[in-house]
Tab-separated table of C-alpha atoms and ligand atoms in Angstrom:
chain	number	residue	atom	x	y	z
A	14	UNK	CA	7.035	-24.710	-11.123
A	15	UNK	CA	4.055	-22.732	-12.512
A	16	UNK	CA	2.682	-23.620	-15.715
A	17	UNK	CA	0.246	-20.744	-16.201
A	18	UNK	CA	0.793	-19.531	-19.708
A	19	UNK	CA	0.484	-15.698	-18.804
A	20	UNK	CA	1.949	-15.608	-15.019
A	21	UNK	CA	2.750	-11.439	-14.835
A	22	UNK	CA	0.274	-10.964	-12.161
A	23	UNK	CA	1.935	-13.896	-10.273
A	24	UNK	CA	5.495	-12.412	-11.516
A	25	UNK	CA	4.747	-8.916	-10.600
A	26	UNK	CA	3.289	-10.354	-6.907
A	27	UNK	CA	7.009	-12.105	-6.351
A	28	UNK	CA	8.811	-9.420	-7.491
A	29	UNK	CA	10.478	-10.485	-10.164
A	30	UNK	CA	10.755	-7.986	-13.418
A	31	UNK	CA	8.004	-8.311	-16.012
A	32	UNK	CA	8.568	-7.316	-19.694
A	33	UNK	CA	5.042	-5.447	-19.416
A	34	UNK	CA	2.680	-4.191	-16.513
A	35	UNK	CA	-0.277	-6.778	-15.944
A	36	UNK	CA	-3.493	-5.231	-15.349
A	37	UNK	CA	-7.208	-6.653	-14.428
A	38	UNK	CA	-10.155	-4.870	-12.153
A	39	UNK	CA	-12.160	-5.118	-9.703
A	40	UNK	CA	-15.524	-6.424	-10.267
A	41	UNK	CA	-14.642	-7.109	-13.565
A	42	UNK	CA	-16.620	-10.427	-14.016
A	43	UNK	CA	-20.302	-9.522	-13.660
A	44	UNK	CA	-22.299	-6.249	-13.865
A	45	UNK	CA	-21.222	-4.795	-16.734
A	46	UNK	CA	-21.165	-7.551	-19.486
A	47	UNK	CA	-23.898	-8.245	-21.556
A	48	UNK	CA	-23.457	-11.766	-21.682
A	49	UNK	CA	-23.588	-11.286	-17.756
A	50	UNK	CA	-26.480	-9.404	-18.011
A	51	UNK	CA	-28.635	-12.071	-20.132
A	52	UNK	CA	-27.507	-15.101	-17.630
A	53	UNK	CA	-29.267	-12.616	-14.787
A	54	UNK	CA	-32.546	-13.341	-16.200
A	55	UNK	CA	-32.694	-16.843	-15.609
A	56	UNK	CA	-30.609	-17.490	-12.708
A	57	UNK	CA	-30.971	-16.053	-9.094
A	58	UNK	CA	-27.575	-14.763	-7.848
A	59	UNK	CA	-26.649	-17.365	-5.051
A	60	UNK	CA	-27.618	-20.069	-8.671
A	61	UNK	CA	-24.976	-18.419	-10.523
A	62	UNK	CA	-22.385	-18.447	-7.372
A	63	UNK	CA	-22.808	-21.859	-6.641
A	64	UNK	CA	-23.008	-23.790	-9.993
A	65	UNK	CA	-19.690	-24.916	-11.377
A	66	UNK	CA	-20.700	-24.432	-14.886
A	67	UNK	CA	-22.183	-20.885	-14.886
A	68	UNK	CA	-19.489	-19.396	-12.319
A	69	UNK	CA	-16.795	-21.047	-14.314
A	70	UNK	CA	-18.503	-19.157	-17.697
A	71	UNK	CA	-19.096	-15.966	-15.943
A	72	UNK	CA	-15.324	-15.866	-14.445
A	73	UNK	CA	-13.428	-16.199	-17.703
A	74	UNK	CA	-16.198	-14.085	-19.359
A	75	UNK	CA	-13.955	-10.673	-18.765
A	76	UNK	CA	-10.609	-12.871	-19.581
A	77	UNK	CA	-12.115	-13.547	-23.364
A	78	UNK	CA	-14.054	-10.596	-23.740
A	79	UNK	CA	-11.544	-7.803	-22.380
A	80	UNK	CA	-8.216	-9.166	-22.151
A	81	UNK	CA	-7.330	-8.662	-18.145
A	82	UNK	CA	-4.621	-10.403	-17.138
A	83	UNK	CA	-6.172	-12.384	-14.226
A	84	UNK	CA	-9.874	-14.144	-13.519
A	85	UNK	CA	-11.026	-13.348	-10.197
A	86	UNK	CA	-13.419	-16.435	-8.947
A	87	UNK	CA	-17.172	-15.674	-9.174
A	88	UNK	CA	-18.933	-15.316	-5.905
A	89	UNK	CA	-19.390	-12.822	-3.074
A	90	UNK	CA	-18.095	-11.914	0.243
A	91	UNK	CA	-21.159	-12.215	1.764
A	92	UNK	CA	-21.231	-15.848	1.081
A	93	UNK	CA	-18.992	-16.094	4.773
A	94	UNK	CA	-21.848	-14.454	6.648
A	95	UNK	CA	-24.153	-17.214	4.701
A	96	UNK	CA	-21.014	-19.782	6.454
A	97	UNK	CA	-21.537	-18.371	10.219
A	98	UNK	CA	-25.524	-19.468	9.465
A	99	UNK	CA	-26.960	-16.149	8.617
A	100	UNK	CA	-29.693	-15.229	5.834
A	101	UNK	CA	-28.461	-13.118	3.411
A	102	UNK	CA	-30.545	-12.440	-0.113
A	103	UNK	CA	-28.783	-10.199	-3.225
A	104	UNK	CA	-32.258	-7.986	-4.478
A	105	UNK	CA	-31.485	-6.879	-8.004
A	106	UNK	CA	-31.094	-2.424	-7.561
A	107	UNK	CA	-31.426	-3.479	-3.884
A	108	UNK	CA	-27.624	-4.881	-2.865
A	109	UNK	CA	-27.643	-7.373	0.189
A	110	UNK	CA	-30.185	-7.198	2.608
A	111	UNK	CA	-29.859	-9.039	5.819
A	112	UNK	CA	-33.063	-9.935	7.654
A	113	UNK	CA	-32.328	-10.522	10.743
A	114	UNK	CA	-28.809	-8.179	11.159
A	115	UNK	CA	-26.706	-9.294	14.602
A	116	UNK	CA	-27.110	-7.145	16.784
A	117	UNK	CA	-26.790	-9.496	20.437
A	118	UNK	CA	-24.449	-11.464	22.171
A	119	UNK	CA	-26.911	-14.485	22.028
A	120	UNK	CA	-27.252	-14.031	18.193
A	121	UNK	CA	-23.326	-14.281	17.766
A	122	UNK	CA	-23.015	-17.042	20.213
A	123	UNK	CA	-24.576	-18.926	17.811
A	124	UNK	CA	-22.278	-18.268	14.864
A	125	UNK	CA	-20.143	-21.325	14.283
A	126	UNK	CA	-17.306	-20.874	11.543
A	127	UNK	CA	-17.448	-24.931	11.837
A	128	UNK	CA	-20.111	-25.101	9.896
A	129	UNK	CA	-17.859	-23.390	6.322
A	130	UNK	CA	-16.996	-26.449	4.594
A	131	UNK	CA	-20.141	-27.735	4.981
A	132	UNK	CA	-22.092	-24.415	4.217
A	133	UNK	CA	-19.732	-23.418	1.285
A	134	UNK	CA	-19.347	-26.897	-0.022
A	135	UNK	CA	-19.936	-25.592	-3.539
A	136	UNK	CA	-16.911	-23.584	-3.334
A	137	UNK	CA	-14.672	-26.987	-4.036
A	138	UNK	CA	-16.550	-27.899	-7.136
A	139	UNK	CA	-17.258	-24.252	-8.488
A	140	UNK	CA	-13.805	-23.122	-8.241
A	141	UNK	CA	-12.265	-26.606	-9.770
A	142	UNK	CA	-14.928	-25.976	-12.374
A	143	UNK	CA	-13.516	-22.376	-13.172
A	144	UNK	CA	-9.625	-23.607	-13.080
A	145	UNK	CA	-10.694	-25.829	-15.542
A	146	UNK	CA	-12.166	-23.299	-17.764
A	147	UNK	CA	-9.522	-21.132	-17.862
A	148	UNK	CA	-7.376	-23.771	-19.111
A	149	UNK	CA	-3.949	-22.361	-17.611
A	150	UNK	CA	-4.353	-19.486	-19.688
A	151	UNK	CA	-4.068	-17.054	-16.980
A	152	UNK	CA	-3.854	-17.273	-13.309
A	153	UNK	CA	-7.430	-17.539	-10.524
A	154	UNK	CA	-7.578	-14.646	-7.844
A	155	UNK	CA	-9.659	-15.972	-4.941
A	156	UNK	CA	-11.232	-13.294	-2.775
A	157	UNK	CA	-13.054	-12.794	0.984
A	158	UNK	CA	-14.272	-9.596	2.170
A	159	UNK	CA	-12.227	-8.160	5.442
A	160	UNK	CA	-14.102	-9.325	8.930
A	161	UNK	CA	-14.306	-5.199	9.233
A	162	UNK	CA	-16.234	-5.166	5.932
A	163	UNK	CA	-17.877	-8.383	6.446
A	164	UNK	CA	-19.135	-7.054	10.169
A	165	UNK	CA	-20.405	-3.598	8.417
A	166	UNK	CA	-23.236	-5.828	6.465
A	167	UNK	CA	-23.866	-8.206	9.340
A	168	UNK	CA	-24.531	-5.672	12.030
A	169	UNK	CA	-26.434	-3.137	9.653
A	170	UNK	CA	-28.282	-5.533	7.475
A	171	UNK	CA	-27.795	-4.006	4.157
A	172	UNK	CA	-25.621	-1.358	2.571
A	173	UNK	CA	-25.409	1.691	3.865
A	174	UNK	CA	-23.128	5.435	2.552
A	175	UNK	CA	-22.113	5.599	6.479
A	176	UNK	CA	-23.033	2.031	8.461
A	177	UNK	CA	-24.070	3.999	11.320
A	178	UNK	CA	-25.873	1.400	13.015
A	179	UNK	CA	-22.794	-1.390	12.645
A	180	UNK	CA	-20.081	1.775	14.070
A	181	UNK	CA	-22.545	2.673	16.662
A	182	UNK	CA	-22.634	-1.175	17.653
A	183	UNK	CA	-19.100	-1.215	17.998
A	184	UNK	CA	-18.420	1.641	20.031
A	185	UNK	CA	-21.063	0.721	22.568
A	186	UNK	CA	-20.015	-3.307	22.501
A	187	UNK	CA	-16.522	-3.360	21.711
A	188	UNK	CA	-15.837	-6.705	23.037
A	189	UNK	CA	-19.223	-8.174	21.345
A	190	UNK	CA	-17.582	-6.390	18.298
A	191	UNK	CA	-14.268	-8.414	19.052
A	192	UNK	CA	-16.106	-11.669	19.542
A	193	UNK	CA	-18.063	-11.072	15.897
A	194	UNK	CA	-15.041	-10.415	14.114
A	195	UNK	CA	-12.938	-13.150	15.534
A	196	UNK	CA	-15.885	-15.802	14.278
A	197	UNK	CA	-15.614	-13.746	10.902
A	198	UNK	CA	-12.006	-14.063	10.835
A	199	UNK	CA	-12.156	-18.154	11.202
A	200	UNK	CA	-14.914	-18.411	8.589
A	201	UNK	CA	-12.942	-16.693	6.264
A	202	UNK	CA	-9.664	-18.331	6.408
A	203	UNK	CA	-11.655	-21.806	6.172
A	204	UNK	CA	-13.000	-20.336	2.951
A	205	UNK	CA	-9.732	-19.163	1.857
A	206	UNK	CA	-8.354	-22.675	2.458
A	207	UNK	CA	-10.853	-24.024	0.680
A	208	UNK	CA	-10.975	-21.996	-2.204
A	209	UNK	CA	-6.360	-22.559	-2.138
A	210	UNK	CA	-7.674	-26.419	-1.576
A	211	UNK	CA	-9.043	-25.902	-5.415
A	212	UNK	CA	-6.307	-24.421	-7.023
A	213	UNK	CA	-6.620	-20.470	-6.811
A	214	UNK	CA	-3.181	-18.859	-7.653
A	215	UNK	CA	-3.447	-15.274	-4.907
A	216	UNK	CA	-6.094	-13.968	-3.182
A	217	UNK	CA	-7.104	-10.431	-2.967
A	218	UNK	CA	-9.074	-9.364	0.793
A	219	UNK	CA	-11.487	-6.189	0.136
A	220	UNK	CA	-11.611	-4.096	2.777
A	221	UNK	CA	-13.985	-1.780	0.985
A	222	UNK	CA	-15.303	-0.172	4.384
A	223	UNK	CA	-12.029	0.433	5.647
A	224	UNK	CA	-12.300	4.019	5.004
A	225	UNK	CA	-14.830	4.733	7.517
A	226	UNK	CA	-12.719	4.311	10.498
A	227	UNK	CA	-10.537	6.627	12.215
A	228	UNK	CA	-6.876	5.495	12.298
A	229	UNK	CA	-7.307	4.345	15.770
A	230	UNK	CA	-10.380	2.649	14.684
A	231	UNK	CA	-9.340	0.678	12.128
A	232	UNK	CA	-6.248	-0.746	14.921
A	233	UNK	CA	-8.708	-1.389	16.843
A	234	UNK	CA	-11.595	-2.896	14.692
A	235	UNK	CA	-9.614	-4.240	11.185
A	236	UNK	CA	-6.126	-4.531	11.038
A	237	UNK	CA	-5.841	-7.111	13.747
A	238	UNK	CA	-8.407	-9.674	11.614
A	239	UNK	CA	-6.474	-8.689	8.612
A	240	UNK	CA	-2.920	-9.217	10.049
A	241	UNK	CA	-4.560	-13.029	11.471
A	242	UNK	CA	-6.082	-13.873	7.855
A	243	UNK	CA	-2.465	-13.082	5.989
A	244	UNK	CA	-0.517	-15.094	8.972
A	245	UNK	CA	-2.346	-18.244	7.348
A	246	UNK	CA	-2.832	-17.406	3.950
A	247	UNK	CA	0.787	-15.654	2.772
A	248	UNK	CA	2.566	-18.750	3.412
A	249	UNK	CA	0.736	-20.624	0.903
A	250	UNK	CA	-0.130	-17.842	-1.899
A	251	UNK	CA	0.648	-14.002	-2.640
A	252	UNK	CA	-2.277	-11.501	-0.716
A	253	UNK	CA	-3.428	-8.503	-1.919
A	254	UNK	CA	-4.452	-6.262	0.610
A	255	UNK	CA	-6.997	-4.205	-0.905
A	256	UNK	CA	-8.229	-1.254	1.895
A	257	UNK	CA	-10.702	1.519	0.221
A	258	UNK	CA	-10.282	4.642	2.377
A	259	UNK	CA	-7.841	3.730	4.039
A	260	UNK	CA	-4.266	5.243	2.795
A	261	UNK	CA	-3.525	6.113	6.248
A	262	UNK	CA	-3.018	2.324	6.913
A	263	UNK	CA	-0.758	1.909	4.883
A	264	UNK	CA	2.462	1.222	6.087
A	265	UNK	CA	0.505	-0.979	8.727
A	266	UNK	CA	-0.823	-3.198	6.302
A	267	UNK	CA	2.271	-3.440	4.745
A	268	UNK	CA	3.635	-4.820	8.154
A	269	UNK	CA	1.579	-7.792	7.352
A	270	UNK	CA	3.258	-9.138	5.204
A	271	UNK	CA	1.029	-9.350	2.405
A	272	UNK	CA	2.678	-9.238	-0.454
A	273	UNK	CA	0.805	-6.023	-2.384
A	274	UNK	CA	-1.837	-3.575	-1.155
A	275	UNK	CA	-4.320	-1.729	-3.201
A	276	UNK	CA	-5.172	1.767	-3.720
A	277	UNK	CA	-7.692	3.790	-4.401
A	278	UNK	CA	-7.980	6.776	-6.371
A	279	UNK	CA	-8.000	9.498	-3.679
A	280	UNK	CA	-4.305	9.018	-3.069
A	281	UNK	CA	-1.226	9.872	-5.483
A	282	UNK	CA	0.421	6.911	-7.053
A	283	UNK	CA	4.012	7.944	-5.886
A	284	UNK	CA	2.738	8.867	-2.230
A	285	UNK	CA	0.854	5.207	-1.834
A	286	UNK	CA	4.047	3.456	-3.097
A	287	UNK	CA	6.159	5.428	-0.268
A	288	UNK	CA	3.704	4.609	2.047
A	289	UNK	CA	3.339	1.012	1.017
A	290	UNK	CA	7.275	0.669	1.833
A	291	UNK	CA	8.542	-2.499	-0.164
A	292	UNK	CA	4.880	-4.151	-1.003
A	293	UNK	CA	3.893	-4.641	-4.792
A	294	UNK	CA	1.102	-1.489	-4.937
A	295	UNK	CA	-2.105	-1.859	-7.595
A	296	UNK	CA	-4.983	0.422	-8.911
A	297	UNK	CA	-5.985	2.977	-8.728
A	298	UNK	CA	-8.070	4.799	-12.027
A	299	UNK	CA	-11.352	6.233	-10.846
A	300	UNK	CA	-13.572	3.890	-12.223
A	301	UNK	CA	-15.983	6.549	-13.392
A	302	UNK	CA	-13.092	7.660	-15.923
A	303	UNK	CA	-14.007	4.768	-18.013
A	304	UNK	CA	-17.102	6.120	-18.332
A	305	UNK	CA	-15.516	8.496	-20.892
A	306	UNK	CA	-14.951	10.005	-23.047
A	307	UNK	CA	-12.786	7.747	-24.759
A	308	UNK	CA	-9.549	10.128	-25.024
A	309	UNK	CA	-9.429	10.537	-21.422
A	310	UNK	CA	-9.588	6.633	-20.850
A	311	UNK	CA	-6.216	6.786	-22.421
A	312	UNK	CA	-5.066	9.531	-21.132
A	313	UNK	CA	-5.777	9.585	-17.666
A	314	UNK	CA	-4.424	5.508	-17.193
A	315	UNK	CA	-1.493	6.673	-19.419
A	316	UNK	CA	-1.062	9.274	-16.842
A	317	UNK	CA	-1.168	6.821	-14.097
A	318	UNK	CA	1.126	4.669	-15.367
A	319	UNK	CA	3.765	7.277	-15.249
A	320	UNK	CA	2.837	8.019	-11.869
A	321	UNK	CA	3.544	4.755	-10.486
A	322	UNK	CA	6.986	4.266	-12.587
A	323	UNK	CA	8.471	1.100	-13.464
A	324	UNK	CA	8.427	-2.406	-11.420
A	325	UNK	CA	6.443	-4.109	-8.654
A	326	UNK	CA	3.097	-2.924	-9.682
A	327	UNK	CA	-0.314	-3.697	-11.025
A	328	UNK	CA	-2.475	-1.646	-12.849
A	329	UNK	CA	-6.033	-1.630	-11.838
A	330	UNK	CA	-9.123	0.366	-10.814
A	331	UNK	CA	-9.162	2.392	-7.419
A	332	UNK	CA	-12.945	0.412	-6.818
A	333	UNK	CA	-14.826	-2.085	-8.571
A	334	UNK	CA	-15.750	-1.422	-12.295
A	335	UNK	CA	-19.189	0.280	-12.630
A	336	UNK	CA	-22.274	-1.639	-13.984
A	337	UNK	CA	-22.866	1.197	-16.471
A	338	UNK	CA	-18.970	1.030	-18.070
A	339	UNK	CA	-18.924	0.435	-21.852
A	340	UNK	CA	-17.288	-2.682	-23.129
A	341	UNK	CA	-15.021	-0.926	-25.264
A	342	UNK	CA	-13.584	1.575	-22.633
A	343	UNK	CA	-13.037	-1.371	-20.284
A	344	UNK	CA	-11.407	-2.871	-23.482
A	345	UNK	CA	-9.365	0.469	-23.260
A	346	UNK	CA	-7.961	0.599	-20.322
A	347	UNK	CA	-6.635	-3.078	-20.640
A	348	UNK	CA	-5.540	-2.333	-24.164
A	349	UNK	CA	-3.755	1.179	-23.374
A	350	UNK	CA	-1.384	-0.595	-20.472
A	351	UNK	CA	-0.592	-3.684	-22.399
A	352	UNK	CA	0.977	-1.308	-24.782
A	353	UNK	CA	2.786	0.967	-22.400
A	354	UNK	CA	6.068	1.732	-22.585
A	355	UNK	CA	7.980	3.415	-20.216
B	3	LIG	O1	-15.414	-9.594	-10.437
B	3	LIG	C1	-16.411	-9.833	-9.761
B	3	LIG	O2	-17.418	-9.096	-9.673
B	3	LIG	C2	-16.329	-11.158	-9.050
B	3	LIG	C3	-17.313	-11.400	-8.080
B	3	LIG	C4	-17.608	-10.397	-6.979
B	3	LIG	C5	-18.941	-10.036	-6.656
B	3	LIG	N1	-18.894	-9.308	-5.514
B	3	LIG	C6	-20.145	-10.425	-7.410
B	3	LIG	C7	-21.377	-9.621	-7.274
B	3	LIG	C8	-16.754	-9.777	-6.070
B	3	LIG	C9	-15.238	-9.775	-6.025
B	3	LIG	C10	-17.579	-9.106	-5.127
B	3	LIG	C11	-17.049	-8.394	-3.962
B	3	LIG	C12	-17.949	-7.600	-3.130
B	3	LIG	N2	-19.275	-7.806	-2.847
B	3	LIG	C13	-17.531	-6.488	-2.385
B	3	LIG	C14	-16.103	-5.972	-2.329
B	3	LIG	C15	-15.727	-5.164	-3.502
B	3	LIG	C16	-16.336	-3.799	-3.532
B	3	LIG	O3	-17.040	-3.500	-4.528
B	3	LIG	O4	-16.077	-3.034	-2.603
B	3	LIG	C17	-18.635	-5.983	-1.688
B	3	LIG	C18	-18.658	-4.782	-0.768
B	3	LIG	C19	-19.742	-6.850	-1.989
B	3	LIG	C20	-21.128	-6.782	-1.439
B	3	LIG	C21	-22.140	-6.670	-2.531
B	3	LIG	N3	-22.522	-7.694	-3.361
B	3	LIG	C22	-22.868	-5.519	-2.920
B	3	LIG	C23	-22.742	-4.149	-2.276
B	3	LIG	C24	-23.705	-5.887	-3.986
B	3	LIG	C25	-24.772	-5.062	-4.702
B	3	LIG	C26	-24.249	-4.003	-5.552
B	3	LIG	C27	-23.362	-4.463	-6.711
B	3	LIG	O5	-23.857	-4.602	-7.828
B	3	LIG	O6	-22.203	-4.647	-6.473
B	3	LIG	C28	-23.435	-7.237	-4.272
B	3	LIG	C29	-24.040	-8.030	-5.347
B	3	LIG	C30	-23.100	-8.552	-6.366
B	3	LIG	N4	-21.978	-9.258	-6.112
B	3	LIG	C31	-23.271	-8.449	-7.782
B	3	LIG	C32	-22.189	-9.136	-8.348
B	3	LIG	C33	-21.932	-9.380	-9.798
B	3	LIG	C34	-24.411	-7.718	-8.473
B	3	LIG	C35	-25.664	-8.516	-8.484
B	3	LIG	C36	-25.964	-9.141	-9.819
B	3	LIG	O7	-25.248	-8.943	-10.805
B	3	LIG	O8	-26.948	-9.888	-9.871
């Protein structure tokens, strides 16, 4: 029984045939909306995350204002390193800093995922507050960050183009490493439960560092986390798998079980489905095409929709939509693949 008015996302994720393609994107509730932009002004980040009222207005924001298909909750990863008892502040042009990164064995000893429901107890209230708002219009995507991803800020203390320091700490402590992203892994499948405890309809894992490992690598240092995290979640909702970089795991994450994995724009649509075996595949426009012009924003995702050919897929970004996107392309690219035919 679902009684979500528009279910094609959750359609599309049990493969069942959809009269049209659903499409949302990544990052699509913050950053680039003005009425986003105004509610930065007066409320710190971590304020926006955790009250019910202005997460629940921020998360249907992009569902009234550009038509997507799906909410996705309002929040952060980082909000599981906050969990395992670490600092972590959001500067504004900064990103995430970390100040004291982990970099021991006594510092992770001390990480205790016990502490998540108590840490993240706003996540109960915030994300009742949000189903609310959205009034079974469409369905809630909850999200976590992969422990991989998750690790990358933890060990290097803020964002980084290569996270040296957080590789470097893995290859000289692998079992440290291990330790780390097993305590990652708990947090975030307590915060999963908790956010499934409130009502969210799928949940999407972003692995958005994935593609800095070698193939061996990411065996070694994300799929197993990933494969633990679907084990408890896919019985309960759909998982997107969402890997950036990493095409060449593929057919591994597919193995999961999840039930569709994400790609980004640096592979061919008709290659990632092959490799994505039976899995519902979404994405992948490079965001910066809906930076314009306008004719290629319609073009280009018209393009991609061909690409990907009928059934068992959902149209999407290849990353998260940029802060510097005009309303009306955004507008677009939803509008263009509600109206595609094949
Ligand atoms: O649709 C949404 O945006 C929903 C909420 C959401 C945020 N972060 C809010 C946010 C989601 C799904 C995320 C995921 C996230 N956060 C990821 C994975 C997706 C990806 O882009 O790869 C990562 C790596 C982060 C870590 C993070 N948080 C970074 C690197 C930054 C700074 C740069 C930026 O603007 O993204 C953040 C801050 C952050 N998280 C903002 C928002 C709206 C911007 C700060 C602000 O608006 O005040």
């Amino acid at each position: 029984m679902n009684s979500i008015k528009n279910d094609l996302l959750l359609r599309t994720l049990r493969k069942e045939k959809t009269e049209r393609i659903p499409v949302w994107f990544m990052r699509q509730a913050g950053r680039y909306l003005p009425d986003y932009i105004k509610l930065r002004e007066k409320y710190s980040f971590f304020e926006r995350v955790r009250n019910p009222q202005l997460a629940a207005e921020i998360t249907v924001m992009p569902v009234k204002q550009v038509g997507v298909d799906a909410a996705i909750l309002f929040s952060d990863i980082l909000v599981v390193a906050q969990a395992l008892g670490v600092d972590v502040e959001i500067l504004e042009g900064k990103g995430p800093i970390l100040k004291n990164p982990i970099r021991t064995k006594e510092q992770i000893d001390k990480l205790n995922p016990q502490h998540t429901e108590e840490i993240l107890h706003y996540a109960l209230p915030t994300t009742r507050a949000v189903k609310d708002a959205l009034s079974n219009e469409v369905p809630l995507i909850g999200f976590c960050g992969s422990p991989w991803t998750l690790l990358c800020y933890m060990v290097e203390g803020n964002g980084s183009k290569d996270f040296a320091k957080a590789k470097q700490f893995c290859y000289q402590h692998p079992e440290l490493a291990a330790t780390l992203l097993e305590k990652i892994t708990q947090s975030s499948i307590r915060y999963l439960n908790m956010q499934l405890a409130a009502g969210v309809d799928t949940v999407q894992i972003f692995d958005s560092w994935g593609g800095l490992l070698s193939p061996s690598d990411y065996r070694k240092f994300s799929l197993p986390y990933l494969n633990e995290i679907v084990k408890a979640i896919q019985p309960k909702v759909p998982v997107i798998l969402f890997a950036k970089g990493a095409w060449f795991a593929l057919p591994e994450l597919q193995k999961t079980g999840a039930s569709a994995l994400g790609l980004d724009w640096n592979i061919e649509p008709s290659v990632g489905r092959k490799m994505a075996g039976n899995a519902v595949v979404q994405g992948n426009l490079d965001p910066i095409t809906l930076l314009g012009p306008q004719k290629n924003v319609e073009m280009e995702t018209i393009a991609m929709l061909k690409n990907f050919g009928t059934g068992n897929y959902i149209a999407n970004l290849g990353h998260g939509v940029l802060p510097q996107t005009p309303l009306e392309n955004a507008k677009l690219f939803v509008d263009t693949v509600k109206n595609f035919k094949h």
